[in-house]
Amino acid sequence: QLLFDSMYAYCGLHNLGGLWVWLQPLWQVFMVLAAAAAQDQHRSAVRQARHPTRPAEPRSPGTTRLPYVAVGLSYALLLFLSRRIALYPMGGLIVGAVILTTVVLLRQLTVVRDNRVLALTDALTGLANRSLLHTRLAASLDTARRTGTRVGVLVIDLNRFKQVNDTLGHEAGDAMLVGVGQALRAVVRPSDTAARLGGDEFAVVVDRLPSLDPARTVAERILAALDAPIVFRDLLLEARASIGVAISGPDAE
């Protein structure tokens, strides 16, 4: 699009109506390619939604770099055209193109960051998801082997959660899950990882433990934090949980 707009401006400045006629098909090609790209992204999103466990199809480095190559070529064309044209009005076109490209790149970086957050966190509670938990757990086990420490894993299951959903509705269940997530964040250390595994199951990876006792202490703190009622509209929900604790060792990962 930038290439086409540049050529359009060039033809307008030099009254090259004949060349403009030949440039019209370029605009049509651009619109077709833009529509095809949008359709391809839509198909990929639908495919990923239907099969969330299927890994995304990897893209070749050349494909991911293609937009940047196009931007570079467009700017090269602008610089070439500006050699024999005065700063006005060509300077305004160049400045506008730079601003537009900067805004697009900032938006792209924001989308990449947001997509990464969505891919690694639970959308409801904001805790880590199962994928991030396994990654952190593997890193913690590697550190434990090098430092001679241990790693604790706490698996938390909410009691009578199905009854809350059945009697008060899914909104009440979601409120309880959010409250449990807030309680976990308030209790665990910054170096630990609290995650929602799915449904009413949560887990916490406790790093750098000398023995089982600190992991048991963390479990007790979680149970104490869950004693506080969770406010849902005009109701007070009580979250009760069962916690299983496992700890790594020389013969037990």
PDB file of C-alpha atoms in Angstrom:
ATOM      1  CA  GLN A   1       0.000   0.000   0.000  1.00  0.00           C
ATOM      2  CA  LEU A   2       2.843   2.371   0.827  1.00  0.00           C
ATOM      3  CA  LEU A   3       4.431   1.613  -2.550  1.00  0.00           C
ATOM      4  CA  PHE A   4       1.176   2.316  -4.355  1.00  0.00           C
ATOM      5  CA  ASP A   5       0.544   5.565  -2.465  1.00  0.00           C
ATOM      6  CA  SER A   6       4.063   6.748  -3.210  1.00  0.00           C
ATOM      7  CA  MET A   7       3.645   6.115  -6.913  1.00  0.00           C
ATOM      8  CA  TYR A   8       0.241   7.815  -6.806  1.00  0.00           C
ATOM      9  CA  ALA A   9       1.799  10.918  -5.255  1.00  0.00           C
ATOM     10  CA  TYR A  10       4.617  10.857  -7.805  1.00  0.00           C
ATOM     11  CA  CYS A  11       2.190  10.674 -10.733  1.00  0.00           C
ATOM     12  CA  GLY A  12       0.129  13.491  -9.286  1.00  0.00           C
ATOM     13  CA  LEU A  13       3.133  15.761  -8.869  1.00  0.00           C
ATOM     14  CA  HIS A  14       4.365  15.154 -12.418  1.00  0.00           C
ATOM     15  CA  ASN A  15       0.999  14.900 -14.211  1.00  0.00           C
ATOM     16  CA  LEU A  16       1.724  11.360 -15.370  1.00  0.00           C
ATOM     17  CA  GLY A  17      -1.814  10.283 -16.084  1.00  0.00           C
ATOM     18  CA  GLY A  18      -0.723   7.528 -18.468  1.00  0.00           C
ATOM     19  CA  LEU A  19       1.429   5.864 -15.832  1.00  0.00           C
ATOM     20  CA  TRP A  20      -1.396   6.153 -13.326  1.00  0.00           C
ATOM     21  CA  VAL A  21      -3.588   4.017 -15.584  1.00  0.00           C
ATOM     22  CA  TRP A  22      -1.032   1.214 -15.408  1.00  0.00           C
ATOM     23  CA  LEU A  23      -0.789   1.516 -11.625  1.00  0.00           C
ATOM     24  CA  GLN A  24      -4.467   0.842 -11.090  1.00  0.00           C
ATOM     25  CA  PRO A  25      -4.016  -2.978 -11.230  1.00  0.00           C
ATOM     26  CA  LEU A  26      -1.441  -2.706  -8.402  1.00  0.00           C
ATOM     27  CA  TRP A  27      -4.143  -1.353  -6.122  1.00  0.00           C
ATOM     28  CA  GLN A  28      -6.435  -4.240  -7.015  1.00  0.00           C
ATOM     29  CA  VAL A  29      -3.640  -6.737  -6.346  1.00  0.00           C
ATOM     30  CA  PHE A  30      -3.016  -5.136  -2.952  1.00  0.00           C
ATOM     31  CA  MET A  31      -6.698  -5.394  -1.986  1.00  0.00           C
ATOM     32  CA  VAL A  32      -6.818  -9.061  -3.024  1.00  0.00           C
ATOM     33  CA  LEU A  33      -3.671  -9.866  -1.023  1.00  0.00           C
ATOM     34  CA  ALA A  34      -4.972  -8.000   2.042  1.00  0.00           C
ATOM     35  CA  ALA A  35      -8.259  -9.913   1.890  1.00  0.00           C
ATOM     36  CA  ALA A  36      -6.412 -13.221   1.440  1.00  0.00           C
ATOM     37  CA  ALA A  37      -4.192 -12.475   4.447  1.00  0.00           C
ATOM     38  CA  ALA A  38      -7.209 -11.662   6.624  1.00  0.00           C
ATOM     39  CA  GLN A  39      -8.961 -14.855   5.503  1.00  0.00           C
ATOM     40  CA  ASP A  40      -5.852 -16.915   6.263  1.00  0.00           C
ATOM     41  CA  GLN A  41      -5.622 -15.468   9.782  1.00  0.00           C
ATOM     42  CA  HIS A  42      -9.317 -16.186  10.322  1.00  0.00           C
ATOM     43  CA  ARG A  43      -8.904 -19.820   9.247  1.00  0.00           C
ATOM     44  CA  SER A  44      -5.897 -20.215  11.541  1.00  0.00           C
ATOM     45  CA  ALA A  45      -7.815 -18.768  14.494  1.00  0.00           C
ATOM     46  CA  VAL A  46     -10.814 -21.071  13.874  1.00  0.00           C
ATOM     47  CA  ARG A  47      -8.523 -24.089  13.503  1.00  0.00           C
ATOM     48  CA  GLN A  48      -6.733 -23.263  16.769  1.00  0.00           C
ATOM     49  CA  ALA A  49     -10.042 -22.739  18.593  1.00  0.00           C
ATOM     50  CA  ARG A  50     -11.373 -26.111  17.453  1.00  0.00           C
ATOM     51  CA  HIS A  51      -8.144 -27.914  18.316  1.00  0.00           C
ATOM     52  CA  PRO A  52      -6.538 -25.974  21.211  1.00  0.00           C
ATOM     53  CA  THR A  53      -4.053 -28.754  21.964  1.00  0.00           C
ATOM     54  CA  ARG A  54      -2.726 -28.845  18.422  1.00  0.00           C
ATOM     55  CA  PRO A  55       0.496 -26.840  18.114  1.00  0.00           C
ATOM     56  CA  ALA A  56       0.400 -23.853  15.808  1.00  0.00           C
ATOM     57  CA  GLU A  57       1.933 -24.312  12.407  1.00  0.00           C
ATOM     58  CA  PRO A  58       5.464 -22.882  12.423  1.00  0.00           C
ATOM     59  CA  ARG A  59       6.226 -20.070  10.045  1.00  0.00           C
ATOM     60  CA  SER A  60       9.454 -19.826   8.144  1.00  0.00           C
ATOM     61  CA  PRO A  61      11.759 -16.896   8.988  1.00  0.00           C
ATOM     62  CA  GLY A  62      11.346 -15.569   5.446  1.00  0.00           C
ATOM     63  CA  THR A  63       7.584 -15.286   5.909  1.00  0.00           C
ATOM     64  CA  THR A  64       7.856 -13.365   9.180  1.00  0.00           C
ATOM     65  CA  ARG A  65      10.435 -10.968   7.714  1.00  0.00           C
ATOM     66  CA  LEU A  66       8.508 -10.285   4.519  1.00  0.00           C
ATOM     67  CA  PRO A  67       6.522  -7.279   5.871  1.00  0.00           C
ATOM     68  CA  TYR A  68       9.734  -5.606   7.041  1.00  0.00           C
ATOM     69  CA  VAL A  69      11.317  -6.165   3.639  1.00  0.00           C
ATOM     70  CA  ALA A  70       8.302  -4.504   2.020  1.00  0.00           C
ATOM     71  CA  VAL A  71       8.571  -1.503   4.339  1.00  0.00           C
ATOM     72  CA  GLY A  72      12.278  -1.182   3.583  1.00  0.00           C
ATOM     73  CA  LEU A  73      11.674  -1.261  -0.166  1.00  0.00           C
ATOM     74  CA  SER A  74       8.923   1.330   0.157  1.00  0.00           C
ATOM     75  CA  TYR A  75      11.195   3.712   2.009  1.00  0.00           C
ATOM     76  CA  ALA A  76      13.926   3.139  -0.558  1.00  0.00           C
ATOM     77  CA  LEU A  77      11.447   4.126  -3.258  1.00  0.00           C
ATOM     78  CA  LEU A  78      10.493   7.261  -1.329  1.00  0.00           C
ATOM     79  CA  LEU A  79      14.125   8.288  -0.977  1.00  0.00           C
ATOM     80  CA  PHE A  80      14.695   7.664  -4.689  1.00  0.00           C
ATOM     81  CA  LEU A  81      11.718   9.815  -5.662  1.00  0.00           C
ATOM     82  CA  SER A  82      12.673  12.606  -3.276  1.00  0.00           C
ATOM     83  CA  ARG A  83      16.017  13.226  -4.951  1.00  0.00           C
ATOM     84  CA  ARG A  84      14.549  15.543  -7.593  1.00  0.00           C
ATOM     85  CA  ILE A  85      11.525  16.807  -5.692  1.00  0.00           C
ATOM     86  CA  ALA A  86      11.538  19.742  -3.301  1.00  0.00           C
ATOM     87  CA  LEU A  87      11.102  19.229   0.401  1.00  0.00           C
ATOM     88  CA  TYR A  88       7.534  20.455  -0.002  1.00  0.00           C
ATOM     89  CA  PRO A  89       5.377  18.458  -0.573  1.00  0.00           C
ATOM     90  CA  MET A  90       7.619  15.363  -0.622  1.00  0.00           C
ATOM     91  CA  GLY A  91       8.875  16.020   2.914  1.00  0.00           C
ATOM     92  CA  GLY A  92       5.370  15.818   4.321  1.00  0.00           C
ATOM     93  CA  LEU A  93       4.788  12.503   2.590  1.00  0.00           C
ATOM     94  CA  ILE A  94       7.988  11.058   4.026  1.00  0.00           C
ATOM     95  CA  VAL A  95       7.248  12.327   7.535  1.00  0.00           C
ATOM     96  CA  GLY A  96       3.717  10.947   7.325  1.00  0.00           C
ATOM     97  CA  ALA A  97       5.000   7.565   6.153  1.00  0.00           C
ATOM     98  CA  VAL A  98       7.495   7.422   9.022  1.00  0.00           C
ATOM     99  CA  ILE A  99       4.809   8.278  11.583  1.00  0.00           C
ATOM    100  CA  LEU A 100       2.403   5.730  10.113  1.00  0.00           C
ATOM    101  CA  THR A 101       5.040   3.001  10.103  1.00  0.00           C
ATOM    102  CA  THR A 102       6.026   3.797  13.698  1.00  0.00           C
ATOM    103  CA  VAL A 103       2.406   3.557  14.864  1.00  0.00           C
ATOM    104  CA  VAL A 104       1.945   0.243  13.049  1.00  0.00           C
ATOM    105  CA  LEU A 105       5.139  -1.194  14.570  1.00  0.00           C
ATOM    106  CA  LEU A 106       4.101  -0.095  18.069  1.00  0.00           C
ATOM    107  CA  ARG A 107       0.728  -1.741  17.577  1.00  0.00           C
ATOM    108  CA  GLN A 108       2.438  -4.906  16.336  1.00  0.00           C
ATOM    109  CA  LEU A 109       4.700  -5.018  19.392  1.00  0.00           C
ATOM    110  CA  THR A 110       1.692  -4.530  21.657  1.00  0.00           C
ATOM    111  CA  VAL A 111      -0.179  -7.370  19.942  1.00  0.00           C
ATOM    112  CA  VAL A 112       2.837  -9.680  20.261  1.00  0.00           C
ATOM    113  CA  ARG A 113       3.122  -8.880  23.967  1.00  0.00           C
ATOM    114  CA  ASP A 114      -0.614  -9.383  24.561  1.00  0.00           C
ATOM    115  CA  ASN A 115      -0.607 -12.667  22.637  1.00  0.00           C
ATOM    116  CA  ARG A 116       2.291 -13.923  24.739  1.00  0.00           C
ATOM    117  CA  VAL A 117       0.441 -13.040  27.936  1.00  0.00           C
ATOM    118  CA  LEU A 118      -2.711 -14.771  26.698  1.00  0.00           C
ATOM    119  CA  ALA A 119      -0.755 -17.865  25.711  1.00  0.00           C
ATOM    120  CA  LEU A 120       0.863 -18.260  29.141  1.00  0.00           C
ATOM    121  CA  THR A 121      -1.820 -17.147  31.599  1.00  0.00           C
ATOM    122  CA  ASP A 122      -5.289 -18.258  32.597  1.00  0.00           C
ATOM    123  CA  ALA A 123      -7.812 -15.796  31.186  1.00  0.00           C
ATOM    124  CA  LEU A 124     -10.136 -15.909  34.210  1.00  0.00           C
ATOM    125  CA  THR A 125      -7.773 -15.742  37.185  1.00  0.00           C
ATOM    126  CA  GLY A 126      -4.669 -14.197  35.641  1.00  0.00           C
ATOM    127  CA  LEU A 127      -2.526 -16.989  37.085  1.00  0.00           C
ATOM    128  CA  ALA A 128      -0.090 -19.030  35.050  1.00  0.00           C
ATOM    129  CA  ASN A 129      -1.652 -21.733  32.917  1.00  0.00           C
ATOM    130  CA  ARG A 130      -0.639 -25.385  32.673  1.00  0.00           C
ATOM    131  CA  SER A 131       1.906 -24.729  29.919  1.00  0.00           C
ATOM    132  CA  LEU A 132       3.744 -22.019  31.854  1.00  0.00           C
ATOM    133  CA  LEU A 133       3.601 -24.135  35.024  1.00  0.00           C
ATOM    134  CA  HIS A 134       5.382 -27.039  33.302  1.00  0.00           C
ATOM    135  CA  THR A 135       8.017 -24.658  31.923  1.00  0.00           C
ATOM    136  CA  ARG A 136       8.676 -23.108  35.339  1.00  0.00           C
ATOM    137  CA  LEU A 137       8.690 -26.521  36.995  1.00  0.00           C
ATOM    138  CA  ALA A 138      11.321 -27.844  34.568  1.00  0.00           C
ATOM    139  CA  ALA A 139      13.491 -24.779  35.189  1.00  0.00           C
ATOM    140  CA  SER A 140      13.095 -25.153  38.961  1.00  0.00           C
ATOM    141  CA  LEU A 141      14.092 -28.823  38.828  1.00  0.00           C
ATOM    142  CA  ASP A 142      17.217 -27.961  36.817  1.00  0.00           C
ATOM    143  CA  THR A 143      18.152 -25.314  39.387  1.00  0.00           C
ATOM    144  CA  ALA A 144      17.485 -27.731  42.242  1.00  0.00           C
ATOM    145  CA  ARG A 145      19.835 -30.320  40.743  1.00  0.00           C
ATOM    146  CA  ARG A 146      22.615 -27.750  40.461  1.00  0.00           C
ATOM    147  CA  THR A 147      22.154 -26.193  43.897  1.00  0.00           C
ATOM    148  CA  GLY A 148      21.262 -29.298  45.891  1.00  0.00           C
ATOM    149  CA  THR A 149      17.869 -27.869  46.932  1.00  0.00           C
ATOM    150  CA  ARG A 150      14.375 -29.251  46.411  1.00  0.00           C
ATOM    151  CA  VAL A 151      11.199 -28.237  44.615  1.00  0.00           C
ATOM    152  CA  GLY A 152       7.739 -28.537  46.104  1.00  0.00           C
ATOM    153  CA  VAL A 153       4.516 -28.916  44.120  1.00  0.00           C
ATOM    154  CA  LEU A 154       1.161 -28.189  45.734  1.00  0.00           C
ATOM    155  CA  VAL A 155      -1.957 -29.408  43.926  1.00  0.00           C
ATOM    156  CA  ILE A 156      -5.119 -27.683  45.138  1.00  0.00           C
ATOM    157  CA  ASP A 157      -8.630 -28.968  44.508  1.00  0.00           C
ATOM    158  CA  LEU A 158     -11.688 -26.979  45.564  1.00  0.00           C
ATOM    159  CA  ASN A 159     -14.287 -28.872  47.554  1.00  0.00           C
ATOM    160  CA  ARG A 160     -17.965 -28.663  46.593  1.00  0.00           C
ATOM    161  CA  PHE A 161     -17.194 -26.359  43.674  1.00  0.00           C
ATOM    162  CA  LYS A 162     -19.698 -28.192  41.460  1.00  0.00           C
ATOM    163  CA  GLN A 163     -22.441 -27.500  43.997  1.00  0.00           C
ATOM    164  CA  VAL A 164     -21.727 -23.764  43.797  1.00  0.00           C
ATOM    165  CA  ASN A 165     -21.998 -23.885  40.016  1.00  0.00           C
ATOM    166  CA  ASP A 166     -25.186 -25.943  40.103  1.00  0.00           C
ATOM    167  CA  THR A 167     -26.989 -23.917  42.768  1.00  0.00           C
ATOM    168  CA  LEU A 168     -25.769 -20.348  42.178  1.00  0.00           C
ATOM    169  CA  GLY A 169     -24.704 -20.440  38.531  1.00  0.00           C
ATOM    170  CA  HIS A 170     -21.442 -20.188  36.637  1.00  0.00           C
ATOM    171  CA  GLU A 171     -20.974 -16.524  37.525  1.00  0.00           C
ATOM    172  CA  ALA A 172     -20.703 -17.503  41.179  1.00  0.00           C
ATOM    173  CA  GLY A 173     -18.275 -20.264  40.263  1.00  0.00           C
ATOM    174  CA  ASP A 174     -16.149 -17.823  38.307  1.00  0.00           C
ATOM    175  CA  ALA A 175     -16.176 -15.406  41.242  1.00  0.00           C
ATOM    176  CA  MET A 176     -14.931 -18.183  43.504  1.00  0.00           C
ATOM    177  CA  LEU A 177     -12.144 -19.091  41.081  1.00  0.00           C
ATOM    178  CA  VAL A 178     -11.069 -15.455  40.848  1.00  0.00           C
ATOM    179  CA  GLY A 179     -11.086 -15.189  44.650  1.00  0.00           C
ATOM    180  CA  VAL A 180      -8.935 -18.306  44.971  1.00  0.00           C
ATOM    181  CA  GLY A 181      -6.507 -16.868  42.424  1.00  0.00           C
ATOM    182  CA  GLN A 182      -6.230 -13.653  44.443  1.00  0.00           C
ATOM    183  CA  ALA A 183      -5.631 -15.641  47.620  1.00  0.00           C
ATOM    184  CA  LEU A 184      -2.829 -17.628  45.974  1.00  0.00           C
ATOM    185  CA  ARG A 185      -1.137 -14.487  44.673  1.00  0.00           C
ATOM    186  CA  ALA A 186      -1.252 -12.985  48.170  1.00  0.00           C
ATOM    187  CA  VAL A 187       0.373 -16.028  49.768  1.00  0.00           C
ATOM    188  CA  VAL A 188       3.043 -17.346  47.406  1.00  0.00           C
ATOM    189  CA  ARG A 189       6.475 -15.778  47.111  1.00  0.00           C
ATOM    190  CA  PRO A 190       7.451 -13.833  43.968  1.00  0.00           C
ATOM    191  CA  SER A 191       9.864 -16.635  43.076  1.00  0.00           C
ATOM    192  CA  ASP A 192       7.099 -19.273  43.240  1.00  0.00           C
ATOM    193  CA  THR A 193       4.545 -20.014  40.502  1.00  0.00           C
ATOM    194  CA  ALA A 194       0.813 -20.209  41.130  1.00  0.00           C
ATOM    195  CA  ALA A 195      -1.229 -21.664  38.272  1.00  0.00           C
ATOM    196  CA  ARG A 196      -4.705 -22.808  37.393  1.00  0.00           C
ATOM    197  CA  LEU A 197      -4.621 -26.247  35.818  1.00  0.00           C
ATOM    198  CA  GLY A 198      -8.244 -26.132  34.690  1.00  0.00           C
ATOM    199  CA  GLY A 199     -11.689 -26.392  36.218  1.00  0.00           C
ATOM    200  CA  ASP A 200     -11.325 -26.087  39.982  1.00  0.00           C
ATOM    201  CA  GLU A 201      -7.732 -27.364  40.101  1.00  0.00           C
ATOM    202  CA  PHE A 202      -4.807 -25.124  40.983  1.00  0.00           C
ATOM    203  CA  ALA A 203      -1.128 -25.758  41.572  1.00  0.00           C
ATOM    204  CA  VAL A 204       1.821 -23.969  43.135  1.00  0.00           C
ATOM    205  CA  VAL A 205       5.505 -24.627  42.441  1.00  0.00           C
ATOM    206  CA  VAL A 206       7.591 -23.723  45.495  1.00  0.00           C
ATOM    207  CA  ASP A 207      11.234 -23.205  44.585  1.00  0.00           C
ATOM    208  CA  ARG A 208      14.500 -23.778  46.488  1.00  0.00           C
ATOM    209  CA  LEU A 209      13.270 -25.783  49.474  1.00  0.00           C
ATOM    210  CA  PRO A 210      15.655 -27.283  52.031  1.00  0.00           C
ATOM    211  CA  SER A 211      13.035 -29.818  53.192  1.00  0.00           C
ATOM    212  CA  LEU A 212       9.332 -30.665  53.143  1.00  0.00           C
ATOM    213  CA  ASP A 213       8.414 -28.386  56.047  1.00  0.00           C
ATOM    214  CA  PRO A 214       8.386 -25.049  54.112  1.00  0.00           C
ATOM    215  CA  ALA A 215       6.109 -26.566  51.458  1.00  0.00           C
ATOM    216  CA  ARG A 216       3.743 -27.739  54.188  1.00  0.00           C
ATOM    217  CA  THR A 217       3.838 -24.216  55.653  1.00  0.00           C
ATOM    218  CA  VAL A 218       2.851 -22.726  52.304  1.00  0.00           C
ATOM    219  CA  ALA A 219      -0.074 -25.154  52.089  1.00  0.00           C
ATOM    220  CA  GLU A 220      -1.221 -24.118  55.553  1.00  0.00           C
ATOM    221  CA  ARG A 221      -1.006 -20.430  54.584  1.00  0.00           C
ATOM    222  CA  ILE A 222      -3.120 -21.103  51.498  1.00  0.00           C
ATOM    223  CA  LEU A 223      -5.788 -22.845  53.552  1.00  0.00           C
ATOM    224  CA  ALA A 224      -5.770 -19.938  56.013  1.00  0.00           C
ATOM    225  CA  ALA A 225      -6.135 -17.420  53.162  1.00  0.00           C
ATOM    226  CA  LEU A 226      -9.108 -19.360  51.795  1.00  0.00           C
ATOM    227  CA  ASP A 227     -10.886 -18.990  55.141  1.00  0.00           C
ATOM    228  CA  ALA A 228     -11.774 -15.422  54.149  1.00  0.00           C
ATOM    229  CA  PRO A 229     -15.197 -15.407  52.414  1.00  0.00           C
ATOM    230  CA  ILE A 230     -15.451 -14.400  48.762  1.00  0.00           C
ATOM    231  CA  VAL A 231     -18.012 -11.696  48.025  1.00  0.00           C
ATOM    232  CA  PHE A 232     -20.396 -12.424  45.161  1.00  0.00           C
ATOM    233  CA  ARG A 233     -23.195  -9.874  44.836  1.00  0.00           C
ATOM    234  CA  ASP A 234     -25.004 -10.047  48.203  1.00  0.00           C
ATOM    235  CA  LEU A 235     -23.609 -13.487  49.069  1.00  0.00           C
ATOM    236  CA  LEU A 236     -20.492 -14.651  50.871  1.00  0.00           C
ATOM    237  CA  LEU A 237     -18.947 -17.727  49.277  1.00  0.00           C
ATOM    238  CA  GLU A 238     -16.755 -20.062  51.288  1.00  0.00           C
ATOM    239  CA  ALA A 239     -13.914 -21.708  49.391  1.00  0.00           C
ATOM    240  CA  ARG A 240     -12.746 -24.951  50.917  1.00  0.00           C
ATOM    241  CA  ALA A 241      -9.869 -26.870  49.405  1.00  0.00           C
ATOM    242  CA  SER A 242      -7.839 -30.032  49.650  1.00  0.00           C
ATOM    243  CA  ILE A 243      -4.089 -29.734  49.043  1.00  0.00           C
ATOM    244  CA  GLY A 244      -1.628 -32.458  48.142  1.00  0.00           C
ATOM    245  CA  VAL A 245       2.081 -31.783  48.533  1.00  0.00           C
ATOM    246  CA  ALA A 246       4.915 -33.456  46.679  1.00  0.00           C
ATOM    247  CA  ILE A 247       8.592 -32.616  47.003  1.00  0.00           C
ATOM    248  CA  SER A 248      11.520 -33.527  44.777  1.00  0.00           C
ATOM    249  CA  GLY A 249      14.569 -35.373  46.007  1.00  0.00           C
ATOM    250  CA  PRO A 250      17.550 -37.392  44.797  1.00  0.00           C
ATOM    251  CA  ASP A 251      15.277 -40.277  43.805  1.00  0.00           C
ATOM    252  CA  ALA A 252      11.956 -38.455  43.415  1.00  0.00           C
ATOM    253  CA  GLU A 253      11.332 -35.865  40.734  1.00  0.00           C
TER     254      GLU A 253
END
